[in-house]
XYZ file of C-alpha atoms in Angstrom:
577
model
C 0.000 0.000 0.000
C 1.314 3.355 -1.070
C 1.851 5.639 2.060
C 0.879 9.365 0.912
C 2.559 12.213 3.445
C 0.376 14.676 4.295
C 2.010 18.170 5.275
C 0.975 19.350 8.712
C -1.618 21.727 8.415
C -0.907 25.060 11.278
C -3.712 26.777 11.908
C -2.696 31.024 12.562
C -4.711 33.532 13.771
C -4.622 36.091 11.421
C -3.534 39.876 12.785
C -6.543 42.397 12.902
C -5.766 45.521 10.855
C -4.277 48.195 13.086
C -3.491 45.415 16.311
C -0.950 43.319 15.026
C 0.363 42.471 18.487
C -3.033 40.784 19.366
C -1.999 37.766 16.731
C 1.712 36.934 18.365
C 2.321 36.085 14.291
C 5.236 37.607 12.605
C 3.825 37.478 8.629
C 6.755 38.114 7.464
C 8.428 35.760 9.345
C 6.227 32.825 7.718
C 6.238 34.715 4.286
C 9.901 34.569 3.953
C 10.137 30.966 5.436
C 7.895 29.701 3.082
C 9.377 31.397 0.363
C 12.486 29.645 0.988
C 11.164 25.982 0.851
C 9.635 26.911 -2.415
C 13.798 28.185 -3.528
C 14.434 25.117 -2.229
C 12.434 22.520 -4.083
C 12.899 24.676 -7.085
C 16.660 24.723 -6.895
C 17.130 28.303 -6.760
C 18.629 28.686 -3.436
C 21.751 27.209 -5.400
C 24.950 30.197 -6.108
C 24.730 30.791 -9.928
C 27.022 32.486 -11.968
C 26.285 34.863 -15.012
C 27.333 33.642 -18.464
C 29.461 36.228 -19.954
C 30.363 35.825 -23.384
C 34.232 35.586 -23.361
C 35.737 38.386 -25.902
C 39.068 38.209 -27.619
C 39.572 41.560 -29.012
C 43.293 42.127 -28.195
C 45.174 43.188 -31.041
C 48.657 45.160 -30.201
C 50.093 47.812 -32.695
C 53.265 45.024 -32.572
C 50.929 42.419 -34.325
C 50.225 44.245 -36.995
C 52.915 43.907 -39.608
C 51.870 40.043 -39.553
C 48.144 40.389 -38.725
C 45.431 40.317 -41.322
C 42.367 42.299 -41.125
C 38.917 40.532 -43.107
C 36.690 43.218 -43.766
C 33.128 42.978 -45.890
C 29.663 44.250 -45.728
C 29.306 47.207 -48.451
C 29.198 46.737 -51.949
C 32.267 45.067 -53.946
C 33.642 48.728 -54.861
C 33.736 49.930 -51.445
C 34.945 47.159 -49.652
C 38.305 47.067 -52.479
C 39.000 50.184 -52.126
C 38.745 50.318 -48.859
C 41.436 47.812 -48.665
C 43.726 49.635 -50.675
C 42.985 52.722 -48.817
C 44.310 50.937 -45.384
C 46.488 49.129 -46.502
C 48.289 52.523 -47.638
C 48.207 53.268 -44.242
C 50.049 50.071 -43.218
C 47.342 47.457 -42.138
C 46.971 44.353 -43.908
C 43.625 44.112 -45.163
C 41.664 41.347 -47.307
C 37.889 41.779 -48.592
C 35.440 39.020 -48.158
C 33.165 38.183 -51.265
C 30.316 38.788 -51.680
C 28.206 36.227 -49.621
C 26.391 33.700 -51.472
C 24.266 30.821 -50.746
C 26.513 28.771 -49.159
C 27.648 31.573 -47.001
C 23.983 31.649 -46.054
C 24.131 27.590 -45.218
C 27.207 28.360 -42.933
C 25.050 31.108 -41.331
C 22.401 28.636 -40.531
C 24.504 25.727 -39.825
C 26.633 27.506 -36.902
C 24.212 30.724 -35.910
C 21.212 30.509 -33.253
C 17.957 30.267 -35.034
C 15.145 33.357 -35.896
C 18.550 35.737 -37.237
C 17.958 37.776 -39.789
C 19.018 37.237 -43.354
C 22.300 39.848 -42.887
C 23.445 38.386 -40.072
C 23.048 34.399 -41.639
C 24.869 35.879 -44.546
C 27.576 37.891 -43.093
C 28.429 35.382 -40.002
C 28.262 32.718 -42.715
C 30.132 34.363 -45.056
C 33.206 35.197 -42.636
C 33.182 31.228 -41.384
C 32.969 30.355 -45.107
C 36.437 31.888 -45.298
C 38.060 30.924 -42.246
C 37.193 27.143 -43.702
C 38.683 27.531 -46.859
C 42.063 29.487 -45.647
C 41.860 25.919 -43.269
C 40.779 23.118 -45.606
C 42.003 24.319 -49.128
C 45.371 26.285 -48.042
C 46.010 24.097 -45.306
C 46.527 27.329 -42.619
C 46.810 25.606 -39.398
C 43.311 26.717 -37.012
C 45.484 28.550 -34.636
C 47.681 30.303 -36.901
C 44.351 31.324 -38.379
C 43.051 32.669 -35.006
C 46.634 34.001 -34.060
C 47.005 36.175 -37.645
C 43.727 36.967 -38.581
C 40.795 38.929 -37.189
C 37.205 40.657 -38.616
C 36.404 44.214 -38.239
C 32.684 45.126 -38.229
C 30.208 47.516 -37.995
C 27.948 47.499 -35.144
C 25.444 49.776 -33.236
C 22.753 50.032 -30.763
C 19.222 49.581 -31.664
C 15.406 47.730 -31.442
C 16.890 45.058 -33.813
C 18.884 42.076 -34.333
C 21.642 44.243 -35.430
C 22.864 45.295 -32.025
C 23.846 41.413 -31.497
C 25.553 40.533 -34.539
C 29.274 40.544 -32.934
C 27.992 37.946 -30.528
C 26.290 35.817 -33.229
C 29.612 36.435 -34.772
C 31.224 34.756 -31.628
C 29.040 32.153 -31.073
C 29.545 30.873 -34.598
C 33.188 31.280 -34.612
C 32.972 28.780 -31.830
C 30.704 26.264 -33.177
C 32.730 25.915 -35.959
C 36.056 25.194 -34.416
C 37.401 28.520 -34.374
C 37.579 29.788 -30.912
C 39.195 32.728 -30.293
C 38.701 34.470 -33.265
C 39.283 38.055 -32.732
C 35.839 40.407 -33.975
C 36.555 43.589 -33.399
C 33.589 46.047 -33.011
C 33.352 49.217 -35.261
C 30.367 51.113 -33.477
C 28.318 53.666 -35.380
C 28.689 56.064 -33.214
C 32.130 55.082 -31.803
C 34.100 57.900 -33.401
C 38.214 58.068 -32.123
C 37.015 57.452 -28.577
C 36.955 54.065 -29.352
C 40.882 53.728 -29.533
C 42.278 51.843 -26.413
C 45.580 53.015 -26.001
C 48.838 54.099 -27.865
C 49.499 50.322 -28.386
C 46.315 49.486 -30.174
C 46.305 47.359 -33.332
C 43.453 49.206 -34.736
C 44.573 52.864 -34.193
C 41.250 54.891 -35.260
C 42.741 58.744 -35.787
C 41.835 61.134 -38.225
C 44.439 59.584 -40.811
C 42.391 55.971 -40.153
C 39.035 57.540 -41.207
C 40.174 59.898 -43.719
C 41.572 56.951 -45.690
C 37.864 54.742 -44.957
C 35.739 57.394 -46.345
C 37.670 58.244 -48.978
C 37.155 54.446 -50.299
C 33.684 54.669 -49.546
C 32.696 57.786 -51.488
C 35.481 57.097 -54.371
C 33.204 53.270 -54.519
C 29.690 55.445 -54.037
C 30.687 57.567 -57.119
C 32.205 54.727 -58.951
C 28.745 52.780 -57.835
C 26.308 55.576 -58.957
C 28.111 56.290 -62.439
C 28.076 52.578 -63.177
C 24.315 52.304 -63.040
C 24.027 55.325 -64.614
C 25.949 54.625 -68.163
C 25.440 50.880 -68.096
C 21.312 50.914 -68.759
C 22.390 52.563 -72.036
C 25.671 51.266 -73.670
C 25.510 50.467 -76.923
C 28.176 47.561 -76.634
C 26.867 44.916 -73.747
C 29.446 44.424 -71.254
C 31.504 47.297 -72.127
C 30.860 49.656 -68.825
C 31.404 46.744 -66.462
C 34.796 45.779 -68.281
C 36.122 49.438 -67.788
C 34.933 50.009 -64.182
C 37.162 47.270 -63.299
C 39.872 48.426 -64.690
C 38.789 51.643 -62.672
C 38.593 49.474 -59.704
C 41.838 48.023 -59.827
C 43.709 51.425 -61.146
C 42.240 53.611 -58.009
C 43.179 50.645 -55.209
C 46.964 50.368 -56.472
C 46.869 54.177 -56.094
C 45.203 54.367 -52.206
C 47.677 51.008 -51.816
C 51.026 52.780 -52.776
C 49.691 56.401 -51.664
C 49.966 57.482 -55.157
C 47.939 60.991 -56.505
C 44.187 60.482 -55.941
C 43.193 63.237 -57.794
C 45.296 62.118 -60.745
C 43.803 58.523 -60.948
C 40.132 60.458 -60.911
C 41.167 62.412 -64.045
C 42.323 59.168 -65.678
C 38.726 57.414 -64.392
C 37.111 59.864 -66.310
C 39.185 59.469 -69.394
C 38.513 55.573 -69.150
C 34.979 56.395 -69.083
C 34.720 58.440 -71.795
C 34.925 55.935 -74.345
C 32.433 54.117 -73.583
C 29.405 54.838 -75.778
C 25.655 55.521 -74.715
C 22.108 55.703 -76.299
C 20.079 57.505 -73.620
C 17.242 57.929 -75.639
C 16.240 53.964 -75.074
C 12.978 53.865 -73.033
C 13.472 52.432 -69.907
C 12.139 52.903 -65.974
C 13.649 54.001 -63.576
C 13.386 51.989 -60.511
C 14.748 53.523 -57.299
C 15.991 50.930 -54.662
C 15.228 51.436 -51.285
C 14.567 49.327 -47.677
C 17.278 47.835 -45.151
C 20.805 49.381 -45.413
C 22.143 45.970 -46.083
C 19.460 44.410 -48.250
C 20.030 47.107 -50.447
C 23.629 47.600 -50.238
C 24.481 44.253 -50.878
C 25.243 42.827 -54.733
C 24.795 39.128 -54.083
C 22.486 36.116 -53.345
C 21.312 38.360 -49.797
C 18.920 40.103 -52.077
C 18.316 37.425 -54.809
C 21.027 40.295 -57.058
C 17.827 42.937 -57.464
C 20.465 45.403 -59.043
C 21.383 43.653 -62.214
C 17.835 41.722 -62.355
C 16.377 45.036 -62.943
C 19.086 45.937 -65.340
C 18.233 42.727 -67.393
C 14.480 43.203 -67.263
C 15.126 46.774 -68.547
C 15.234 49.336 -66.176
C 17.631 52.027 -64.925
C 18.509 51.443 -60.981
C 18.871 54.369 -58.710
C 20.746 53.048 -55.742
C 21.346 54.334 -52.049
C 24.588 55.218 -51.969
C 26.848 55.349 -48.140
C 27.738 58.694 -48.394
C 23.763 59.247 -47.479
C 24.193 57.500 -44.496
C 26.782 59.274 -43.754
C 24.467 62.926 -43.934
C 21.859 61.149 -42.269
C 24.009 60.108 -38.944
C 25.157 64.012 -39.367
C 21.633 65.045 -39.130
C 20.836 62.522 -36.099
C 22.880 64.789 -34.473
C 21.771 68.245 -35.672
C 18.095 66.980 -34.878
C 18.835 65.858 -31.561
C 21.050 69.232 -30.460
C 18.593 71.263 -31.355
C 15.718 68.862 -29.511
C 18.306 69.467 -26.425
C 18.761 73.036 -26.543
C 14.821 73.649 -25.493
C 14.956 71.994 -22.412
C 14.183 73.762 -19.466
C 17.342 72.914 -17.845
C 21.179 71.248 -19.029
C 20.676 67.480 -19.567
C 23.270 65.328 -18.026
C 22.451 62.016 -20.101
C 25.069 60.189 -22.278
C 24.444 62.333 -25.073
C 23.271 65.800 -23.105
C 24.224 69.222 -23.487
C 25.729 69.779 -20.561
C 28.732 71.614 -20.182
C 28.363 71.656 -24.301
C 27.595 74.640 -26.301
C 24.962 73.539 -28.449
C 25.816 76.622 -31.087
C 29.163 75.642 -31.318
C 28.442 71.770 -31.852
C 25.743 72.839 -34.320
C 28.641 74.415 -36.200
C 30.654 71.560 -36.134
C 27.779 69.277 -37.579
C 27.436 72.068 -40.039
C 30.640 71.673 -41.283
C 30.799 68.132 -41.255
C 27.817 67.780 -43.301
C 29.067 70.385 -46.062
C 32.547 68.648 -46.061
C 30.813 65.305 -47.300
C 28.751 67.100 -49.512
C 31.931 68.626 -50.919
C 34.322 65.990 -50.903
C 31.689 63.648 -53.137
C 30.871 66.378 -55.420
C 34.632 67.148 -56.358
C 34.804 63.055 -56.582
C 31.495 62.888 -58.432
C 32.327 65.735 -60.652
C 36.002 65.075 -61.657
C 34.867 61.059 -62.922
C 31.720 62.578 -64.634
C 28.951 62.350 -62.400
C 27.556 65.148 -63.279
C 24.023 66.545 -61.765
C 24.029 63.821 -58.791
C 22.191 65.555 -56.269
C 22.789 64.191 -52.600
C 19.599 63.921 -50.333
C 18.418 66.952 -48.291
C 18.222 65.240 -45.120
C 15.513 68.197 -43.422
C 13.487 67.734 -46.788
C 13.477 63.952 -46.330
C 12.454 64.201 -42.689
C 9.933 66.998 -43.427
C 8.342 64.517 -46.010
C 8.368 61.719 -43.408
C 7.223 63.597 -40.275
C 3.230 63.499 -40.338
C 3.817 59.681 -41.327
C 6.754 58.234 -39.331
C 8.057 59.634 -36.206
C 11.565 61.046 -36.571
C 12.582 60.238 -33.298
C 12.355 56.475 -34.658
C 16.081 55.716 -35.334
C 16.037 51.680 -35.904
C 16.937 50.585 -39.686
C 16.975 53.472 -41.831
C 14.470 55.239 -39.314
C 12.213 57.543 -41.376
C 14.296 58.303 -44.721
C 12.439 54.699 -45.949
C 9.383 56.571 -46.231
C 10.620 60.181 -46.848
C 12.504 58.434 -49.996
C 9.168 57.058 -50.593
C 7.226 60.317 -50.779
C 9.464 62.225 -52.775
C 9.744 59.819 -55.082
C 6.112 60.238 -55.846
C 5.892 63.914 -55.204
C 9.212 65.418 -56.841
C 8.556 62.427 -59.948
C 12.187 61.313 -59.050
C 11.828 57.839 -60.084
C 9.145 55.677 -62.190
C 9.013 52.946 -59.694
C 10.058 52.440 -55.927
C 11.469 48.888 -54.778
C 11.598 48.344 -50.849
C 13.796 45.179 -49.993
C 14.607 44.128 -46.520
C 15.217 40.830 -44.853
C 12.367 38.778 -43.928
C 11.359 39.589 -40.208
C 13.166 42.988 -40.323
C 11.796 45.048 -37.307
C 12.293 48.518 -37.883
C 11.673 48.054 -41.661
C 9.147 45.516 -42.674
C 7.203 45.677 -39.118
C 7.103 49.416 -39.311
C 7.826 51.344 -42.318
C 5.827 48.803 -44.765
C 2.700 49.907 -42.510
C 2.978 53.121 -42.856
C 4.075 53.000 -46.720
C 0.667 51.804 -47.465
C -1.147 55.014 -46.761
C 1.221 56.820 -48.835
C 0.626 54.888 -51.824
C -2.960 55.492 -51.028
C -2.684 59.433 -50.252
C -1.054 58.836 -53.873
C -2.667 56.083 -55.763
C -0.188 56.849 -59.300
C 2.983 55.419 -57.044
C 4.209 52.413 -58.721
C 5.093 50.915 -54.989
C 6.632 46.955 -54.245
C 8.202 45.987 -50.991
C 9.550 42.681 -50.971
C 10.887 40.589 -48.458
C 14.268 38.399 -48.839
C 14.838 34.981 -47.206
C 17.733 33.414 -49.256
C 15.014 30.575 -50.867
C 12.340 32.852 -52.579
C 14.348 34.117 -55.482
C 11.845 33.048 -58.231
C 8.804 34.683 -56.118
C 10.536 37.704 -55.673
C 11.652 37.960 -59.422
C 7.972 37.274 -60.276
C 6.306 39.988 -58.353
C 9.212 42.085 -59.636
C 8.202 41.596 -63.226
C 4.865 42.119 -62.825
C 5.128 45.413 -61.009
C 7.969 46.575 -64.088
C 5.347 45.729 -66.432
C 2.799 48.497 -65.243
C 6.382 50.748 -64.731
C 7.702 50.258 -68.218
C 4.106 51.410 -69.589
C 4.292 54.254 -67.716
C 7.676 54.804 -68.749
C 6.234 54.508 -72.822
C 3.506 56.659 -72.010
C 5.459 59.485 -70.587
C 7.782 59.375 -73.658
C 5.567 59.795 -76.278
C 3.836 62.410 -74.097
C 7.290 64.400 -74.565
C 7.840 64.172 -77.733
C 4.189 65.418 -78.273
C 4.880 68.328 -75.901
C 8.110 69.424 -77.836
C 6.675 68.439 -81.565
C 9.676 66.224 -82.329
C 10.486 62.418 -82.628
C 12.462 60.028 -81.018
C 14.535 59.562 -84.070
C 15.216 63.236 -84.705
C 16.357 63.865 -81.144
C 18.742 61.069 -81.553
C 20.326 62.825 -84.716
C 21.004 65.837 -83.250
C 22.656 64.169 -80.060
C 24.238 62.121 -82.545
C 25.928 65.538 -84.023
C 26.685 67.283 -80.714
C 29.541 64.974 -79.128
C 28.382 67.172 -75.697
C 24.939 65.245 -75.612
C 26.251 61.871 -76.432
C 28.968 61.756 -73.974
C 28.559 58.938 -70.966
C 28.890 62.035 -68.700
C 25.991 64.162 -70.163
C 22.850 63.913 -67.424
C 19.740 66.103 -69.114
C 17.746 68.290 -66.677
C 15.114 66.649 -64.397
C 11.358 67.117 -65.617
C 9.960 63.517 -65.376
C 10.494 60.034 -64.084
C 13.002 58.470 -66.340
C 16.063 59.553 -68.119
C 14.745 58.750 -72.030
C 12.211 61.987 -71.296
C 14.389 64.091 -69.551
C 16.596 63.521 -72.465
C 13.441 64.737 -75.166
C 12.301 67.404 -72.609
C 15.954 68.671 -72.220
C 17.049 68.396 -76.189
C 13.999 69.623 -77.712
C 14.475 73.523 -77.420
C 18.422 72.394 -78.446
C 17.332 71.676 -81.863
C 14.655 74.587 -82.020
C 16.585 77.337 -80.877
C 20.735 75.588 -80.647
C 22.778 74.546 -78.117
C 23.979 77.577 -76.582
C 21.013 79.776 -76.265
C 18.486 76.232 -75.191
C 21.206 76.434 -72.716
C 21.088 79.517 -71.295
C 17.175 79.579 -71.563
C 17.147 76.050 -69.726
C 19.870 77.068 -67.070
C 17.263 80.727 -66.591
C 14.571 78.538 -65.812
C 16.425 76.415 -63.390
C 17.428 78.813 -61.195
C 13.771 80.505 -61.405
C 12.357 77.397 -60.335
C 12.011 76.944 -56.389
C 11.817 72.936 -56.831
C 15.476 71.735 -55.848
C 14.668 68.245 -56.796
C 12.725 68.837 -60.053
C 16.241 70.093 -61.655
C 19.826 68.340 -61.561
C 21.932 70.741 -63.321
C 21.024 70.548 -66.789
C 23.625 73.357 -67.854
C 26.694 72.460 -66.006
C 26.027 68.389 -66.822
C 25.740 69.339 -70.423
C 28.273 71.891 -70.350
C 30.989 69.285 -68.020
C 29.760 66.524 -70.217
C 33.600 66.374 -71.929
């Protein structure tokens, strides 16, 4: 027979509300006996120690002669030439590729589950070469952990991306590779984040001068490319040059050679390559997640040249906007600050700070990129490439999305979004982000709805990328191209109505003027794809010759009080040699 123990049952007289000493119980007494039975039969009376997760990050100026750094996450350009740019400076430095599908398998194989589809890639993509320097060239594990390390980006926010460097960890374990050194690049880091004289990674003003020159010398090399290639008459041609670009302008950041020189010789290179921009086709402007649409590989299914083959023109993102957009973080912010009733002593207050004189700063900052890309831009032949207004694009966003939202790209994904549509800057808008993204598919894809229905003529798509729905994606993209390359028609044959003239007489006189067939001419903005512009901005050319259509055109610009509805029509045409 089964004996069942029955716990003694004590009978307490309860204390009456203002006489406790009537009862002769102490409550508390029992409450904090009983409490630690039930820590006791639970197990939680037991010492426990925190995990911590163990970081090796020490990496001595000494090591550096034999130390490599692996660097990746931008587009191919950028990530080259920022190589070359460091190593100029003394570091060695090897770019990843770009990550692929089995960079994605490695992701899943050795990362926790419910990541995103950056950090599968990018974790994957760094073990994917850490297994090939130790399988195929034989480099002993520890020799690999001893000489190489992995500098990345990282930052603070609502999403997964504020975890990456421990995914990056975690992996790094898993897969036999302990000890890895991932050193952490924060956003907002700046040259505080050096750790002494004897640091491997010594960030002064020399370190970042040299890592944004390779990222704006890649942004303009980036924008140009998708600007000529749409329209070159010989397939193949533009990509064959920029890589001989590519390759010139690293050996010259490598060997500290004349910058300015091998931009003058980019543009010569360029030059010969010839264009028909009177060919019909959409422009689509790329927008979403920084690194869905930064990246050129299997992360986003390779939307960039997909579009390209189906037809259209791509407008991409480029870094340097980021770049304004963390400057304006901080203008925003400042001047939030400076109407508080009294000095704010948080981590990022104004105390003991004088707000006019950091506004001045920021004010510089922000023209200095400006200026710096435009001399780049201009002296390669991007001509008329207007960067972003960052006010205007938080204006725009404002009544929809808060700007105080920072995750993801905060509110420029729907700013971009409504002055698209309002300022006609592109024919069709394509959102990509990862599947699951927080800050960008669980907020600004809400909110983009109601702006496609405040304006129901946006040609509007956000899609989603999971590294296995390549052929859906592709299929909702040429669907939604279809409706954008009839606009596209439409608005073409509405131009050359407009301007009485025909698509093959405006291609004889450009075919005459060796100023409006050069790569580097970009006609005035009036519509939502170049092939208009190009009728809208040649048309009074041929009625009333170049010089005078000109002067009328470059009158009207500076008459007009829409910034965005005109990209220097004179000084493109005029630079265009």
């Amino acid at each position: 027979m089964e004996t069942i123990q029955v716990e003694e049952k004590r009978r307490v007289r309860l204390p009456v509300i203002g006489k406790p000493e009537q009862s002769g119980v102490d409550v508390d007494a029992i409450l904090r006996e009983f409490e630690a039975e039930q820590r006791a039969k639970l197990g939680l009376d037991k010492q426990h120690v925190q995990w911590r997760d163990e970081v090796h990050q020490r990496w001595t100026a000494s090591q550096r002669p034999h130390t490599t750094m692996l660097c990746g996450g931008l587009t191919m350009a950028q990530d080259f030439l920022i190589s070359g740019a460091l190593e100029g400076i003394g570091y060695r430095v090897v770019p990843l590729d770009v990550p692929d599908q089995d960079a994605l398998q490695y992701g899943k194989e050795f990362g926790n589950r419910g990541q995103c589809n950056p950090t599968y890639f990018t974790v994957g993509n760094l073990i994917k070469h850490l297994l090939f320097l130790r399988d195929v060239k034989k480099i002993p594990t520890q020799e690999i952990v001893e000489r190489y390390l992995f500098v990345t980006a990282g930052a603070c926010g609502p999403c997964r991306f504020g975890t990456y460097v421990t995914e990056y960890r975690k992996a790094l374990r898993d897969a036999g590779f302990d000890g890895f050194r991932v050193l952490l690049f924060q956003q907002q880091g700046g040259l505080k984040q050096a750790t002494g004289e004897d640091a491997g990674l010594d960030l002064n003003p020399k370190f970042f001068v040299r890592l944004v020159l390779g990222i704006m010398i890649g942004d303009a090399i980036n924008a140009i490319g998708y600007r000529i290639r749409p329209y070159e008459k010989v397939a193949g041609e533009t990509d064959k040059t920029l890589e001989a670009v590519k390759q010139m302008i690293f050996e010259t950041l490598r060997t500290n050679g004349s910058v300015v020189a091998a931009l003058i010789k980019t543009r010569t290179m360029l030059r010969q390559i010839e264009v028909d921009r009177t060919i019909v086709k959409p422009k689509v402007s790329v927008i979403g997640e920084f690194w869905a649409m930064t990246t050129e590989g299997d992360g986003n299914y390779g939307l960039q040249r997909f579009l390209e083959q189906e037809g259209a023109e791509v407008d991409i993102q480029i870094v340097t906007n980021w770049l304004l957009y963390n400057v304006w973080e901080h203008v925003y912010d400042t001047k939030q600050r400076m109407n508080l009733r009294s000095e704010d002593h948080g981590r990022r207050g104004l105390a003991g700070v004088d707000p006019i004189k950091k506004l001045a700063i920021l004010w510089v900052a922000d023209q200095a990129v400006r200026v710096i890309f435009q001399v780049i831009a201009n002296t390669i032949g991007l001509h008329g490439y207007v960067l972003p207004n960052m006010d205007e694009v938080a204006d725009a966003a404002k009544d929809l999305y808060n700007n105080h939202l920072r995750g993801g790209e905060g509110h420029m994904e729907v700013g971009k979004l409504v002055l698209n549509v309002s300022h006609k800057k592109s024919t069709m808008t394509l959102s990509v982000k990862p599947f699951g993204c927080m800050p960008s598919s669980g907020v600004s894809d809400g909110v983009q709805s109601f702006v496609t229905e405040k304006h129901p003529g946006a040609i509007f798509l956000p899609i989603e990328t999971s590294g296995d729905g390549k052929v859906n994606v592709y299929s909702r993209v040429q669907m939604m191209l279809f409706k954008a390359r009839t606009f596209a028609r439409t608005e073409f044959d509405q131009a050359c109505q407009k301007n009485g003239v025909t698509a093959e007489e405006v291609r004889a006189f450009i075919a005459k003027h060796p100023l409006l067939s050069s790569p580097f001419f970009q006609p005035a903005h009036y519509v939502t794809h170049t092939a208009a512009d190009v009728v809208h901005h040649v048309a009074p050319l041929m009625k009333e010759g170049l010089v005078k259509g000109t002067l009328r055109s470059l009158v009207k610009r500076f008459r007009s009080h829409d910034a965005h509805a005109s990209h220097a029509a004179a000084p493109a045409a005029l630079g265009a040699n």
